[in-house]
Coordinates of C-alpha atoms in Angstrom, one line a residue:
M158 CA 30.3 69.3 -95.7
Q159 CA 32.6 67.1 -97.5
F160 CA 34.0 68.1 -100.9
N161 CA 34.8 65.1 -102.9
K162 CA 35.6 64.3 -106.6
M163 CA 32.0 63.4 -107.4
K164 CA 30.6 66.8 -106.1
C165 CA 33.4 68.6 -107.9
T166 CA 32.4 66.8 -111.2
Q167 CA 28.7 67.7 -110.6
L168 CA 29.6 71.3 -109.9
V169 CA 31.6 71.6 -113.1
T170 CA 28.7 69.9 -115.0
V171 CA 26.1 72.3 -113.7
I172 CA 28.3 75.3 -114.6
V173 CA 29.0 74.0 -118.1
L174 CA 25.3 73.2 -118.8
T175 CA 24.3 76.6 -117.5
F176 CA 26.5 78.4 -119.9
C177 CA 25.5 76.2 -122.7
A178 CA 21.8 77.0 -122.0
F179 CA 22.6 80.7 -122.1
A180 CA 24.4 80.4 -125.3
V181 CA 21.5 78.5 -127.0
N182 CA 19.0 81.1 -125.7
A183 CA 21.2 83.9 -126.8
E184 CA 21.5 82.5 -130.3
K185 CA 17.7 81.9 -130.6
S186 CA 16.6 85.2 -129.3
H187 CA 16.5 88.3 -131.5
V188 CA 16.8 91.6 -129.7
P189 CA 15.7 94.4 -132.1
A190 CA 17.4 97.1 -130.0
P191 CA 20.6 97.1 -127.9
M192 CA 20.0 96.2 -124.3
N193 CA 20.2 98.9 -121.7
K194 CA 22.5 98.6 -118.6
D195 CA 19.6 97.4 -116.3
Q196 CA 18.8 94.6 -118.7
V197 CA 22.5 93.5 -119.0
D198 CA 23.1 93.7 -115.2
G199 CA 19.9 91.9 -114.5
R200 CA 20.7 89.0 -116.8
I201 CA 24.2 88.7 -115.3
D202 CA 22.9 88.7 -111.8
E203 CA 20.3 86.1 -112.7
A204 CA 22.9 83.8 -114.2
E205 CA 25.3 84.2 -111.3
G206 CA 22.4 83.5 -108.9
K207 CA 21.4 80.3 -110.8
V208 CA 25.0 79.1 -110.7
K209 CA 25.3 79.9 -107.0
E210 CA 22.0 78.3 -106.2
A211 CA 23.0 75.1 -108.1
T212 CA 26.4 75.1 -106.3
G213 CA 24.6 75.3 -103.0
V214 CA 22.4 72.4 -103.8
I215 CA 25.4 70.2 -104.9
L216 CA 27.5 71.2 -101.9
D217 CA 24.5 70.9 -99.6
D218 CA 25.1 74.5 -98.4
K219 CA 21.7 76.0 -97.5
K220 CA 23.2 79.5 -97.1
M221 CA 24.8 79.5 -100.5
Q222 CA 21.6 78.1 -102.0
T223 CA 19.5 80.8 -100.4
E224 CA 21.9 83.6 -101.5
G225 CA 21.8 82.3 -105.0
N226 CA 18.0 82.2 -105.1
V227 CA 17.9 85.8 -103.8
Q228 CA 20.5 87.0 -106.3
K229 CA 18.6 85.2 -109.1
N230 CA 15.3 86.9 -108.2
V231 CA 16.9 90.3 -107.8
G232 CA 18.4 89.9 -111.3
K233 CA 15.0 88.9 -112.7
A234 CA 13.5 92.1 -111.2
Q235 CA 16.3 94.3 -112.6
K236 CA 16.0 92.7 -116.0
G237 CA 12.2 93.3 -115.9
Y238 CA 12.8 96.9 -115.0
G239 CA 15.2 97.3 -117.9
D240 CA 12.7 95.7 -120.3
L241 CA 10.0 98.1 -119.1
K242 CA 12.3 101.0 -119.4
Q243 CA 13.2 100.0 -123.0
D244 CA 9.5 99.5 -123.9
I245 CA 8.7 103.0 -122.7
E246 CA 11.6 104.5 -124.6
Q247 CA 10.5 102.8 -127.8
G248 CA 6.9 103.9 -127.2
K249 CA 5.4 100.4 -126.8

């Protein structure tokens, strides 16, 4: 695995675009009630997993790519659990 200037530029681009996408989605979404801890932790894990997965693709590191995919999916599951918990608390 060779780390050169082009791969570094691609990595930085992926990270910046990822955070821009989250900012746009956060601005568009309207959450009527504050999020619970599971929702927050799940969204953070999902974002970290996406970045790690993209980094693994850019660096051609299959292990990092797989770890990122797993972390992303665990975050999605935790976020879903938090959403369900909030719906139950709100009586939906």
